[in-house]
Amino acid sequence: MRPSGRALNEMRTISIETNVVKHAEGSCLIRIGDTHVLCTASIEDRPPPFLKGTGLGWVTAEYGMLPRATNTRNRREAASGKQQGRTIEIQRLIGRALRAGVDRAALGERQIVVDCDVIQADGGTRCAAITGGWVALRLAANKLLASRLILSDPITDHIAAVSCGIYGGQPVLDLEYVEDSAAGTDGNFVLTGSGALVEVQMSAEGAAFSRSEMLQLLDHAESGIKQLVSAQKTAIS
Amino acid sequence: MRPSGRALNEMRTISIETNVVKHAEGSCLIRIGDTHVLCTASIEDRPPPFLKGTGLGWVTAEYGMLPRATNTRNRREAASGKQQGRTIEIQRLIGRALRAGVDRAALGERQIVVDCDVIQADGGTRCAAITGGWVALRLAANKLLASRLILSDPITDHIAAVSCGIYGGQPVLDLEYVEDSAAGTDGNFVLTGSGALVEVQMSAEGAAFSRSEMLQLLDHAESGIKQLVSAQKTAIS
Amino acid sequence: MRPSGRALNEMRTISIETNVVKHAEGSCLIRIGDTHVLCTASIEDRPPPFLKGTGLGWVTAEYGMLPRATNTRNRREAASGKQQGRTIEIQRLIGRALRAGVDRAALGERQIVVDCDVIQADGGTRCAAITGGWVALRLAANKLLASRLILSDPITDHIAAVSCGIYGGQPVLDLEYVEDSAAGTDGNFVLTGSGALVEVQMSAEGAAFSRSEMLQLLDHAESGIKQLVSAQKTAIS
Amino acid sequence: MRPSGRALNEMRTISIETNVVKHAEGSCLIRIGDTHVLCTASIEDRPPPFLKGTGLGWVTAEYGMLPRATNTRNRREAASGKQQGRTIEIQRLIGRALRAGVDRAALGERQIVVDCDVIQADGGTRCAAITGGWVALRLAANKLLASRLILSDPITDHIAAVSCGIYGGQPVLDLEYVEDSAAGTDGNFVLTGSGALVEVQMSAEGAAFSRSEMLQLLDHAESGIKQLVSAQKTAIS
Amino acid sequence: MRPSGRALNEMRTISIETNVVKHAEGSCLIRIGDTHVLCTASIEDRPPPFLKGTGLGWVTAEYGMLPRATNTRNRREAASGKQQGRTIEIQRLIGRALRAGVDRAALGERQIVVDCDVIQADGGTRCAAITGGWVALRLAANKLLASRLILSDPITDHIAAVSCGIYGGQPVLDLEYVEDSAAGTDGNFVLTGSGALVEVQMSAEGAAFSRSEMLQLLDHAESGIKQLVSAQKTAIS
Amino acid sequence: MRPSGRALNEMRTISIETNVVKHAEGSCLIRIGDTHVLCTASIEDRPPPFLKGTGLGWVTAEYGMLPRATNTRNRREAASGKQQGRTIEIQRLIGRALRAGVDRAALGERQIVVDCDVIQADGGTRCAAITGGWVALRLAANKLLASRLILSDPITDHIAAVSCGIYGGQPVLDLEYVEDSAAGTDGNFVLTGSGALVEVQMSAEGAAFSRSEMLQLLDHAESGIKQLVSAQKTAIS
């Protein structure tokens, strides 16, 4: 019934390749099916100005999509002179999500910038960016620990994300593009490794949804997140 | 326990004054406690380009905040040359939320632009904008119906929004600013008049939240929305 | 003969409601007929950089118009990414006009920003902004005096403004929109409470005007300013 | 008493050299003392969109200042990405002023763009731009007439401008930079060749001014304009 | 003597992997040592406006660098709101270079956009972008031919590029970053498959160079281009 | 055979008038035939931030073209909000070229900004800007030496530039606009007074060129540069 033949609660193939960019303190290429996102983490010695003198650090994210990551070419945001609303919304979400797994006092007065650039898009790019961004962040934190610039681990838990939606009247896990564009309700769920909720964003442009549909999607999300966290563990080990 | 002395599930005072701007096809000034938002709806004869020839209409929203709506003055976005990420995120949400209550075929090839400008802010401005924006939209649609430019009502249901959050360890309804800035988890809920869910956006920067906390907030939201919808009904009657 | 039936030298109804925004140090909503402008004054501890170390303060203004303040919706300047030439010209005028009534040494090294936002427009918005902006400024200065942050009053006189023009061949006072758009010559006059001139801006796109017409408009302006200053006095008392 | 030793009502040396740029339909280099402005007029076949189908033409102006036209280098507006408020205000004034001497029906559906670029600045650049811009416009109109693209002259009268101000307590004509920066009141006067008024812009940042001072400045302006119009006549003959 | 131990006329390892992005009509990942550039070619049905009705097509290029492609993170151009001068210069070069190998009449009225995004940078990114961009272009042209949208091949010859420079007083081929940043003279050479010159850009910030040094660099370039063209042939076969 | 009747290796008339802008530390108006460029040099007390504390100075350049310097009016870059790619490319070239003749340690921690503004264009504006820019720079350096702010001359040699190209199948020197727009290959050559090469930029959009054509153009360039350096010497003596 799903275009890919997947079961309602079946994730696409997950692959996380680490250390793909030699300059970055942490990096990975995450592939969720045909969605490929390159994530790098860059450590900066100074925190953003609003944190100067507080002893706290910061984690922020930027998101981009290569012009031909999609079926038809998108205008390059650098050339058009501004980031689209969608881009800004996504990168704010990634930053908030990753910070939920960070002890900012342990990080100290520095900033880690996580860049998530979509090489190829097939639905779920923001979720892949969060899941892969966490791996890059984890690897950068390892470098800080190894160099003894910080002494206690600033990463408090895994952070991973997955999309779910009502497709063809059924709750399905990990929407690919053709499902996403046809879905009545569409949700993104960010959870910690221990299963607590960090972000829930559910949206219905067409038909409104019920409380029970919401809970069915959450069930799917919890099962998907378990697989993503497991893939993160394999990648960083 | 709440700074205002309100009960956990108690809304602030709701007031909706209609037809406050003589030029607009629909308008209201909505006050949710000390949060005051001016909402206008403007009918444009032509739909956005991507809908030309489809027979469908569009509803979109723009959001702004006067520089001194807040405790300290904010830089005027028109002067700084761009809308902040927060602004863009909010106006996309308002547009999506309102479209969930619109039959775009009944609207026909035209666009209604809903402008929501915050005169005074004390938490929950995006929710007030959605609730008040719907009233402006409803009044503009009435004008289209009265002029017989359209024959069937494009408004399919009420749309209203409220924020809830975990404040001081307790789920509370309709956060004002001091609660909002201290809340661990913060959520915005958009529902239809018949109680179906349109948008759920829950976010935890500090502590993650549980499924049961999510449901408690949703309970609060449902009760708040009922009062908001009732105020909408009084306003437009 | 005038569309409103007013006499040639008759002002529209003037109303000034103070303290309309709880956060601002000074604020008012000024209504000149159907032109409604919300004015707030914000005190900033630091002067602009070019005054650092001089002992002098600064008063500046910003002007905006809500998108649907006018008969047809205007594009939101924050969304288009820049302020129009008209906006910039107006806010420079408001700032210059208000500074003419300020003792900048008495103000000390701080800045007061006066924001004038047009809620509803029917001609004469810049003049209403100056007249109302002065009230907001006066109230903010009162707050500085009351808190003993400054000891001598920085406000040296009232500042008020009115437009006059040649309409239907006759000099008329306080143009409303339909008159303004048909006027051959159009002038804005800013005067002090004691009747001295601060700004005179007269302009003829169509027919040039004579010295005697200029003086007739000035006569009208002087009489209008007296009523505006009287309304200011009532408002702040 | 004046830094240059000029009498109160004495203009600086006026020089207008025509046809200084081979590509432009009309051009001149106007020198008012040490203020040098290059003015070109460019004929465009099409009017601006808002005049399509009206049979009317348009005259507009753009103003710029080379970075080192002034005593200390100004940032290049093309590099900073926007025109300053002062620039926008000036070019709007030049356009309005020139249009006051144009029969837009005789011009027909075309546009003439007058570019005024300040090569060297010593006060009064906007007035020099108007006076020189008129010469460039006149020459371009001559070309239209000579080519029989239009049959009746669209130029109805000379347009010229001069600044006057209260300097050292005295009304003086044609302020140079050191006078301008010290003047209490500063005015720009645009008149037609027949002595009618087109624009009066008087401004007092410091001390307010009286009606009689206003008239003294106007007297000066009228005498200066006569000399400027005479120089225009010589230049185009 | 070279940091890498390479001979003066020795290229780095060349690798070109094709069809790396499923959506693009042509794509490759080119690796020249540690410089990795992702190149995609996108076919657009319409030519740029200036070619409408001419029967000719166009090839253009855009260039970008992921923020952490370099040793320290670069600001994302989409976030800063404009492309740097260096970016603009490079993408103009890539476009000109590729057009030199295209028969624009055979291409017909369509446009091919070649996007070159640097994943990892170690010197010579613009040359890698040209060499890889040609492969993406070749593959896209093959698709047009296969679909019989065009009947004769618009690609007239290979286009490839390499950098050479004076490093440590010696002419060297294919500079990597540490060489590039220390080189006195630095040149980029674009040649066709048959060895004709398309672009020569030589530049000396420090010491000027002689005609004989110029020719030595050109000798190196010719030998490097042969290897690059050979790698292109292997990649597309 | 050339439109102007010039010999293949014949320069246009060269004229360099110095000290044309009274405020600038150095200035000239250079005329190469009908190409006229105004060049000013401005001394700034502080170097750019990246040189603070290094003891080194900087020379940079900005380039502009008045809107009607060309046959049809160009849009003013200040009004369009950004500099075109061509402008950015040219001003980067001018800066690099001039720095090749500067001893930055002798200059000390200060910056000289060279502004090159094209008054009238007829091909070769970037080359005229470099040649005239050097004269302005030389005069500004003289002022620094005369005031004893620096003690040893920071100017190490003349810098001049000329364009050459293949026009009608023949190598020609100093292309004017009609030649430039028809040339198959087009090159810009920057040399020092002693004949060493600083920049070579050759480009073929249409037909590729050979090594021997490259050398023929270089021969022409060397002969043109001699005449330009000679004109520089006359101008500054």
mmCIF file of C-alpha atoms in Angstrom, chain E residues 58 82-90 92-93 95-96 99-101 104 126 185 192 195-211 214-215 218-219 222, chain F residues 58 82-86 88-90 92-93 95-96 99-101 104 126 185 192 195-211 214-216 218-219 222:
data_model
loop_
_atom_site.group_PDB
_atom_site.id
_atom_site.type_symbol
_atom_site.label_atom_id
_atom_site.label_comp_id
_atom_site.label_asym_id
_atom_site.label_seq_id
_atom_site.Cartn_x
_atom_site.Cartn_y
_atom_site.Cartn_z
ATOM 1 C CA TRP E 58 22.831 29.016 -22.498
ATOM 2 C CA LYS E 82 25.075 37.749 -0.144
ATOM 3 C CA GLN E 83 27.647 35.898 -2.126
ATOM 4 C CA GLN E 84 31.226 37.021 -1.567
ATOM 5 C CA GLY E 85 33.214 38.632 -4.343
ATOM 6 C CA ARG E 86 35.338 35.498 -4.608
ATOM 7 C CA THR E 87 32.256 33.322 -5.150
ATOM 8 C CA ILE E 88 30.878 35.572 -7.849
ATOM 9 C CA GLU E 89 34.211 35.741 -9.634
ATOM 10 C CA ILE E 90 34.539 31.952 -9.578
ATOM 11 C CA ARG E 92 31.428 33.649 -13.681
ATOM 12 C CA LEU E 93 34.666 31.892 -14.648
ATOM 13 C CA GLY E 95 30.197 29.566 -16.750
ATOM 14 C CA ARG E 96 32.451 31.238 -19.328
ATOM 15 C CA ARG E 99 30.321 27.794 -22.658
ATOM 16 C CA ALA E 100 33.577 27.700 -24.598
ATOM 17 C CA GLY E 101 32.907 24.016 -25.248
ATOM 18 C CA ARG E 104 24.676 27.046 -28.318
ATOM 19 C CA ARG E 126 37.496 26.395 -9.078
ATOM 20 C CA THR E 185 52.354 33.777 -8.503
ATOM 21 C CA THR E 192 39.962 22.332 -24.356
ATOM 22 C CA GLY E 195 44.779 21.751 -26.110
ATOM 23 C CA ALA E 196 43.525 25.204 -27.113
ATOM 24 C CA LEU E 197 43.411 27.924 -24.458
ATOM 25 C CA VAL E 198 40.085 29.114 -23.074
ATOM 26 C CA GLU E 199 41.048 31.116 -20.004
ATOM 27 C CA VAL E 200 44.379 32.172 -18.555
ATOM 28 C CA GLN E 201 44.301 33.964 -15.229
ATOM 29 C CA MET E 202 47.654 34.681 -13.671
ATOM 30 C CA SER E 203 48.075 36.885 -10.690
ATOM 31 C CA ALA E 204 50.941 38.107 -8.511
ATOM 32 C CA GLU E 205 50.086 39.767 -5.213
ATOM 33 C CA GLY E 206 53.661 39.661 -3.983
ATOM 34 C CA ALA E 207 56.336 39.426 -6.659
ATOM 35 C CA ALA E 208 55.699 40.116 -10.340
ATOM 36 C CA PHE E 209 56.544 37.360 -12.801
ATOM 37 C CA SER E 210 58.312 37.049 -16.121
ATOM 38 C CA ARG E 211 57.222 35.908 -19.541
ATOM 39 C CA MET E 214 54.396 32.304 -17.550
ATOM 40 C CA LEU E 215 55.340 29.821 -20.226
ATOM 41 C CA LEU E 218 51.578 26.926 -19.169
ATOM 42 C CA ASP E 219 53.733 23.872 -19.924
ATOM 43 C CA GLU E 222 49.071 21.484 -20.592
ATOM 44 C CA TRP F 58 46.651 47.909 2.833
ATOM 45 C CA LYS F 82 23.963 45.470 -4.833
ATOM 46 C CA GLN F 83 27.048 45.629 -6.942
ATOM 47 C CA GLN F 84 26.988 43.466 -10.044
ATOM 48 C CA GLY F 85 29.351 40.530 -10.434
ATOM 49 C CA ARG F 86 31.287 42.461 -13.073
ATOM 50 C CA ILE F 88 33.063 43.164 -7.887
ATOM 51 C CA GLU F 89 35.412 41.304 -10.207
ATOM 52 C CA ILE F 90 36.869 44.558 -11.515
ATOM 53 C CA ARG F 92 39.140 43.076 -6.818
ATOM 54 C CA LEU F 93 41.454 43.179 -9.844
ATOM 55 C CA GLY F 95 43.113 46.319 -5.693
ATOM 56 C CA ARG F 96 45.348 43.306 -6.366
ATOM 57 C CA ARG F 99 49.079 46.250 -4.173
ATOM 58 C CA ALA F 100 51.661 44.599 -6.438
ATOM 59 C CA GLY F 101 53.455 47.960 -6.559
ATOM 60 C CA ARG F 104 53.041 47.431 2.717
ATOM 61 C CA ARG F 126 39.235 48.543 -15.789
ATOM 62 C CA THR F 185 39.612 36.645 -27.421
ATOM 63 C CA THR F 192 55.019 47.114 -13.660
ATOM 64 C CA GLY F 195 57.983 45.408 -17.521
ATOM 65 C CA ALA F 196 57.286 42.521 -15.144
ATOM 66 C CA LEU F 197 53.869 40.851 -15.258
ATOM 67 C CA VAL F 198 51.386 41.391 -12.455
ATOM 68 C CA GLU F 199 48.128 40.077 -13.896
ATOM 69 C CA VAL F 200 47.256 38.317 -17.111
ATOM 70 C CA GLN F 201 43.574 37.632 -17.740
ATOM 71 C CA MET F 202 42.732 36.184 -21.113
ATOM 72 C CA SER F 203 39.357 34.845 -21.972
ATOM 73 C CA ALA F 204 37.656 33.239 -24.980
ATOM 74 C CA GLU F 205 33.892 32.872 -24.958
ATOM 75 C CA GLY F 206 33.679 32.016 -28.627
ATOM 76 C CA ALA F 207 36.828 30.543 -30.137
ATOM 77 C CA ALA F 208 39.720 29.199 -28.051
ATOM 78 C CA PHE F 209 43.145 30.714 -28.688
ATOM 79 C CA SER F 210 46.673 29.451 -29.179
ATOM 80 C CA ARG F 211 49.897 29.959 -27.295
ATOM 81 C CA MET F 214 48.744 34.766 -26.418
ATOM 82 C CA LEU F 215 52.313 35.892 -26.999
ATOM 83 C CA GLN F 216 51.312 38.312 -29.765
ATOM 84 C CA LEU F 218 51.510 40.144 -24.750
ATOM 85 C CA ASP F 219 53.836 41.877 -27.224
ATOM 86 C CA GLU F 222 54.207 45.545 -23.423
#
